[in-house]
GROMACS .gro file of C-alpha atoms in nm:
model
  256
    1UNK     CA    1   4.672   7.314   6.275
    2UNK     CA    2   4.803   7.017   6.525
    3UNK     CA    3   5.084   7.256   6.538
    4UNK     CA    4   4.904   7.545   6.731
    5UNK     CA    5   4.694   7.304   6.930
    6UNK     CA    6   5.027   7.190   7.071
    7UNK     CA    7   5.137   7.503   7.149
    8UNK     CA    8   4.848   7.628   7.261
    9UNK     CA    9   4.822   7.328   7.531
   10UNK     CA   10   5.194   7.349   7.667
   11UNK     CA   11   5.104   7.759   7.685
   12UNK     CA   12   4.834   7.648   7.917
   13UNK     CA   13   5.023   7.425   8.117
   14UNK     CA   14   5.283   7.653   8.154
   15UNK     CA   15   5.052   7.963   8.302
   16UNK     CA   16   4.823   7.716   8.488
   17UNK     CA   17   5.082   7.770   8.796
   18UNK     CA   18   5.126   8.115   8.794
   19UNK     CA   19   4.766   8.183   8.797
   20UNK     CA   20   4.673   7.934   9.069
   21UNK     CA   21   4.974   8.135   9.276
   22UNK     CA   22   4.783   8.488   9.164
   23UNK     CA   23   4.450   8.329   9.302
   24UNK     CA   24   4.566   8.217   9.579
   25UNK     CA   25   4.738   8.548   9.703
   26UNK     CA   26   4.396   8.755   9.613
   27UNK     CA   27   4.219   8.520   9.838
   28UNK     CA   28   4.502   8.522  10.139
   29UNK     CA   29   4.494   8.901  10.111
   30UNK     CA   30   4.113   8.883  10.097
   31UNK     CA   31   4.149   8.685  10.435
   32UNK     CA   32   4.378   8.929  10.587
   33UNK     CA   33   4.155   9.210  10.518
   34UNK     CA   34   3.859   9.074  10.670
   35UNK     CA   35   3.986   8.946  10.964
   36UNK     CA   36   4.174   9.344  10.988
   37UNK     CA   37   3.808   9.463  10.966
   38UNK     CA   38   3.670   9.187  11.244
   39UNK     CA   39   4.001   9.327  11.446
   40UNK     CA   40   3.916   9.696  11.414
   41UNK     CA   41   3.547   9.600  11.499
   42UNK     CA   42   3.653   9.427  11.885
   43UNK     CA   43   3.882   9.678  11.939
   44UNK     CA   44   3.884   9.903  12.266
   45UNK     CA   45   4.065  10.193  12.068
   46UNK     CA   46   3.890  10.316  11.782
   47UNK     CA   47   3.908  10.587  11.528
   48UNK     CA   48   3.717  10.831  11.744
   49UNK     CA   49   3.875  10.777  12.053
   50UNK     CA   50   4.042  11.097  12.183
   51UNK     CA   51   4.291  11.110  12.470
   52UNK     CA   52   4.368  11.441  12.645
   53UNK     CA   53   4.665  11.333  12.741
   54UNK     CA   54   4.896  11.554  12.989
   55UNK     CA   55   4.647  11.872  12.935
   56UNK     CA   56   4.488  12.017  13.259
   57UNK     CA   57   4.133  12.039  13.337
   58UNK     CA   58   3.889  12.122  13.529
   59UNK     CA   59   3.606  11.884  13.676
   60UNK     CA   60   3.243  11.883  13.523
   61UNK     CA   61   3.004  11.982  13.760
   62UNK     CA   62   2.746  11.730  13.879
   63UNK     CA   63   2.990  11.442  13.822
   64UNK     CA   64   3.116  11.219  14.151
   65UNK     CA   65   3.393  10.958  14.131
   66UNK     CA   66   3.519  10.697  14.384
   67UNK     CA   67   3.798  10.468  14.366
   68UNK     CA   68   3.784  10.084  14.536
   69UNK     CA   69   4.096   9.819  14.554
   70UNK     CA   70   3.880   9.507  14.480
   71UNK     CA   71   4.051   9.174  14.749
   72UNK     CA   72   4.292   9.474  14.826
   73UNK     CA   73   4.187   9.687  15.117
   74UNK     CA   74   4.541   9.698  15.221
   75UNK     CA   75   4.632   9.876  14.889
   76UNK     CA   76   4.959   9.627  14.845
   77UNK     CA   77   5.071   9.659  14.540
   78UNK     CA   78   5.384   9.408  14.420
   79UNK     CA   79   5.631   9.546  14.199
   80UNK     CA   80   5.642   9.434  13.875
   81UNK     CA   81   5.292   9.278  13.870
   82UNK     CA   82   4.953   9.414  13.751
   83UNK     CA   83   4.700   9.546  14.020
   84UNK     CA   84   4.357   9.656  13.981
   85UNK     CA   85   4.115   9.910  14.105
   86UNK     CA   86   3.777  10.029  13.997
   87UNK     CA   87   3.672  10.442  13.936
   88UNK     CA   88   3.295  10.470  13.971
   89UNK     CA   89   3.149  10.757  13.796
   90UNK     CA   90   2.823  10.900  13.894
   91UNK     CA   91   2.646  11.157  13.678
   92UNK     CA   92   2.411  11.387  13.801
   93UNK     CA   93   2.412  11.639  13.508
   94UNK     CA   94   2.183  11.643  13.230
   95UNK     CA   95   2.374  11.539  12.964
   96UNK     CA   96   2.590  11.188  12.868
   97UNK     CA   97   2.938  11.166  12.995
   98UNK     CA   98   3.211  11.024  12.739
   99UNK     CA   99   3.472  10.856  12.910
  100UNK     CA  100   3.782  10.908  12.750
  101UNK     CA  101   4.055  10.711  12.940
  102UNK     CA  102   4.246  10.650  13.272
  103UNK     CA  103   4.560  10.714  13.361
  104UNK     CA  104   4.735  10.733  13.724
  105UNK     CA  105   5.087  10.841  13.837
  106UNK     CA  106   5.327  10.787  14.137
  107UNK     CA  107   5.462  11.026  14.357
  108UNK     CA  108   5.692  11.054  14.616
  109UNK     CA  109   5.469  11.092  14.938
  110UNK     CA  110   5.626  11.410  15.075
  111UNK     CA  111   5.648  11.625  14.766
  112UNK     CA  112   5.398  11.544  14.457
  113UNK     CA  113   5.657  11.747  14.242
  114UNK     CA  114   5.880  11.450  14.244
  115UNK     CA  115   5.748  11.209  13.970
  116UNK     CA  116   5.840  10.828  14.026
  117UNK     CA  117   5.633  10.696  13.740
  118UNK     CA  118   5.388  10.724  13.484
  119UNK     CA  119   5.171  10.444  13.457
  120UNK     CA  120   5.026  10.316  13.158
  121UNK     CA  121   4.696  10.489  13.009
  122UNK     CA  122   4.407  10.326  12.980
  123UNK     CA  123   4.183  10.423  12.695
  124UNK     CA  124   3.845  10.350  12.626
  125UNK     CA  125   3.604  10.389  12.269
  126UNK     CA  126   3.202  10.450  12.333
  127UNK     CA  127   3.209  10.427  12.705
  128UNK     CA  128   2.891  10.674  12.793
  129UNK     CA  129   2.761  10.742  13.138
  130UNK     CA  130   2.402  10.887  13.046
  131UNK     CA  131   2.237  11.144  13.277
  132UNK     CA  132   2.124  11.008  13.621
  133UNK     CA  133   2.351  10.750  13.631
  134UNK     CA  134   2.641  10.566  13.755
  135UNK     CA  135   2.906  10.330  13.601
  136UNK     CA  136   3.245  10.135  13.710
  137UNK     CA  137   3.546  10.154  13.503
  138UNK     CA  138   3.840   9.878  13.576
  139UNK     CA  139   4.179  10.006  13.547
  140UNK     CA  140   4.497   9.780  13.589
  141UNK     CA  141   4.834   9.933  13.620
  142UNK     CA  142   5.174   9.796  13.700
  143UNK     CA  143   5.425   9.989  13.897
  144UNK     CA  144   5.828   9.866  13.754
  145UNK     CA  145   5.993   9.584  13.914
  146UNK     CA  146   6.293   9.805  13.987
  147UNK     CA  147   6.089  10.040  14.217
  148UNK     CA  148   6.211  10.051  14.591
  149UNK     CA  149   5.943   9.878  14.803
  150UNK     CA  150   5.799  10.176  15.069
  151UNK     CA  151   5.513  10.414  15.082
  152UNK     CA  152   5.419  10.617  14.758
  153UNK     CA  153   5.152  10.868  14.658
  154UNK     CA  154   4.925  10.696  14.372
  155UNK     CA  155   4.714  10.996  14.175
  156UNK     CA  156   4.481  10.839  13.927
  157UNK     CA  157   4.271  11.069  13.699
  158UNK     CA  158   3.948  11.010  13.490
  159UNK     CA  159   3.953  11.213  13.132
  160UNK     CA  160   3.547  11.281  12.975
  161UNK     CA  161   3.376  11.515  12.731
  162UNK     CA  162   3.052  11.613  12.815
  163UNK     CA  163   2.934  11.792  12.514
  164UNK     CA  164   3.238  11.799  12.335
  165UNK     CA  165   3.363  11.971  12.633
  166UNK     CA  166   3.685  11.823  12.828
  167UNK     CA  167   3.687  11.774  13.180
  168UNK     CA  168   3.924  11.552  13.409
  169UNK     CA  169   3.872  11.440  13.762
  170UNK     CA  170   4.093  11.310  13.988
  171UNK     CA  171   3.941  10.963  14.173
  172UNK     CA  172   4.258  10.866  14.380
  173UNK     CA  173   4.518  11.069  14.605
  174UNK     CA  174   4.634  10.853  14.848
  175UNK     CA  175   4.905  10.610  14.966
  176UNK     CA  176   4.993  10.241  14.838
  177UNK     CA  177   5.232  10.069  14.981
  178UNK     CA  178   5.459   9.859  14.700
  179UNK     CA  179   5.624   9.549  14.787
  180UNK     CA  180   5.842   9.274  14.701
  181UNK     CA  181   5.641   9.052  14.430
  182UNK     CA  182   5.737   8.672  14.515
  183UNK     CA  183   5.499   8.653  14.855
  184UNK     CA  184   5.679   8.646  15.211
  185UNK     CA  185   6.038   8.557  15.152
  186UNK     CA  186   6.173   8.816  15.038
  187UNK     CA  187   6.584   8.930  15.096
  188UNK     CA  188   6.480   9.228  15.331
  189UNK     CA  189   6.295   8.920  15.538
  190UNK     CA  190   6.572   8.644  15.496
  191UNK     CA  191   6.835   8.931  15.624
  192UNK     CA  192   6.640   8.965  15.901
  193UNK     CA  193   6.547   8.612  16.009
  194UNK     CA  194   6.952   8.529  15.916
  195UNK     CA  195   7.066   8.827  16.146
  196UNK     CA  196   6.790   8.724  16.416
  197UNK     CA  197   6.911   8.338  16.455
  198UNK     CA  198   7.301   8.479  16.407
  199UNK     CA  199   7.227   8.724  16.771
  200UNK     CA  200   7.005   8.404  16.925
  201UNK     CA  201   7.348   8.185  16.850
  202UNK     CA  202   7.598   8.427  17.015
  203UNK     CA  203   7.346   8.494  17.330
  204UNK     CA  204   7.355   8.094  17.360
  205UNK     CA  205   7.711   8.078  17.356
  206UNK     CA  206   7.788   8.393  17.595
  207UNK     CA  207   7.551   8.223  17.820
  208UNK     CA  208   7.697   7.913  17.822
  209UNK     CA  209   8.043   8.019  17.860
  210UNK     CA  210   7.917   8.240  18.149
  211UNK     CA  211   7.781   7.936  18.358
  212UNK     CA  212   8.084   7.714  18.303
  213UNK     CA  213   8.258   8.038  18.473
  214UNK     CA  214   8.095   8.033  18.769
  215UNK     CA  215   8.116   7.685  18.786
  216UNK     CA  216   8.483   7.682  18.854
  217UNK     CA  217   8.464   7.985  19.054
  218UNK     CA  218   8.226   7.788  19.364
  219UNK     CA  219   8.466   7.450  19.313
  220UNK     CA  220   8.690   7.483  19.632
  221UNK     CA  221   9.091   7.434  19.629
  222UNK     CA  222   9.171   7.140  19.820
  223UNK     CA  223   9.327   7.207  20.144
  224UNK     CA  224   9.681   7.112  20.247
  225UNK     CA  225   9.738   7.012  20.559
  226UNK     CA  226  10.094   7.119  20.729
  227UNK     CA  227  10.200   6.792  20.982
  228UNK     CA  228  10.481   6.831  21.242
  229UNK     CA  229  10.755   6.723  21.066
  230UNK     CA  230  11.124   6.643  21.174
  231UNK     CA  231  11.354   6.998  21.227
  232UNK     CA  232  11.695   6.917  21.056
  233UNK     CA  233  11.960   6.971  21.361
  234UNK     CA  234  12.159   7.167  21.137
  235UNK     CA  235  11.888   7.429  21.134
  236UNK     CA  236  11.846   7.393  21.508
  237UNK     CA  237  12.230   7.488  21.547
  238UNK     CA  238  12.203   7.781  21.322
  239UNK     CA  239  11.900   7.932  21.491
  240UNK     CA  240  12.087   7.831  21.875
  241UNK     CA  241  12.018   8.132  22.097
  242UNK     CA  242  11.836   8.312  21.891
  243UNK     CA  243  11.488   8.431  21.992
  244UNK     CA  244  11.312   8.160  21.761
  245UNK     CA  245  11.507   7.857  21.996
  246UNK     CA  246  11.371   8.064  22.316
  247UNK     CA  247  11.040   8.066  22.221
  248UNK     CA  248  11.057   7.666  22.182
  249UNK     CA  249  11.236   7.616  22.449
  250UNK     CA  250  10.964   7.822  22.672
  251UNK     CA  251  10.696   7.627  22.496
  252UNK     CA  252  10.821   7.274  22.557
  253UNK     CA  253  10.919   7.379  22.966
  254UNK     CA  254  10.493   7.496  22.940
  255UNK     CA  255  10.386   7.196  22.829
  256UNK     CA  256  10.597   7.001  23.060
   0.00000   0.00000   0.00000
């Protein structure tokens, strides 16, 4: 009998790990699934939510939508960084609208056929414009980093089921211009300013070199002046009776 209480105490001590170990995994998992459910409940995407995606339709009638660049009137938009604008949907129908998602593309500005980028869709889950309404709808995008700063064509387009019908409107088909993200300096405007003070430097030193030109130029040559000197007698016996000695010998009877 002392026997089997024995073993029946070291059996317990023996499982008394393992089923601390099975408890505590039914309660972690038990954790994870509840806080999956709290997840799936704060969601913007949810089971229901259905995205058109690259279909074609046509607007509803009755519905109006306007696009605004909130702080952005310029419609700057720095590469590599998110930028915002607002749709505002008006509904003059009868019945709800059921905004579906958002999603914009760029474009190069001369030909629409020539695709830059798709931006990144932006669904939403129980966003309803009833009749005789209005509502604004934020969408942020981000053009890629690597995109040439210029002028581009920026086509956003609203997706919405009005009675389980589809429609799509398009909100924005216009220009942005995309710059340089890292404010002012960028190496388009440190080229510039470099070349700029490079040209200043030269025109400084042409100048320069062009006065200390005409400086020497108006400094006069000193002047030499040509005394009467002594005539070497054999000179005066090699020119002898030549018209040169006549003309100083007239000369000297003149001044005489």
């Amino acid at each position: 009998m002392n026997n089997i209480r024995v073993f029946f105490f070291a059996f317990l001590l023996v499982a008394s790990p393992l089923l601390q170990v099975s408890h505590c995994q039914s309660d972690s998992e038990e954790e994870v699934m509840e806080a999956a459910e709290e997840v799936s409940d704060l969601g913007i995407v949810g089971e229901d939510t259905q995205y058109f995606g690259d279909g074609s339709y046509s607007p509803a009638p009755g519905v109006d939508t306007v696009c605004v660049f909130p702080k952005n009137s310029a419609r700057l938009v720095p590469a590599g960084e998110e930028a915002e604008l607002l749709v505002g949907l008006k509904n003059d129908g009868e019945s709800s609208i059921n905004v579906i998602a958002i999603k914009a593309s760029v474009h190069l500005p001369f030909d629409h056929r020539m695709l830059v980028q798709n931006l990144t869709a932006q669904p939403f889950n129980n966003a309803t414009v009833p009749a005789s309404t209005q509502a604004t709808f934020p969408y942020v995008f981000a053009v890629s980093k690597y995109l040439q700063p210029g002028n581009f064509d920026l086509v956003g387009t609203i997706f919405y089921e009005i009675d389980q019908h589809p429609y799509q409107s398009t909100f924005y088909n216009g220009t942005i211009e995309v710059v340089e993200s890292g404010g002012f300096l960028s190496v388009e405007s440190v080229f510039l300013v470099t070349l700029g003070v490079a040209l200043l430097v030269l025109l400084g030193l042409w100048i320069h070199g062009q006065i200390q030109n005409l400086s020497k130029k108006t400094k006069r040559a000193p002047k030499v002046e040509i005394g009467t000197g002594t005539r070497d007698a054999s000179m005066d016996e090699w020119l002898q009776g030549t018209a040169y000695t006549q003309s100083i010998s007239s000369k000297s009877k003149k001044k005489k």
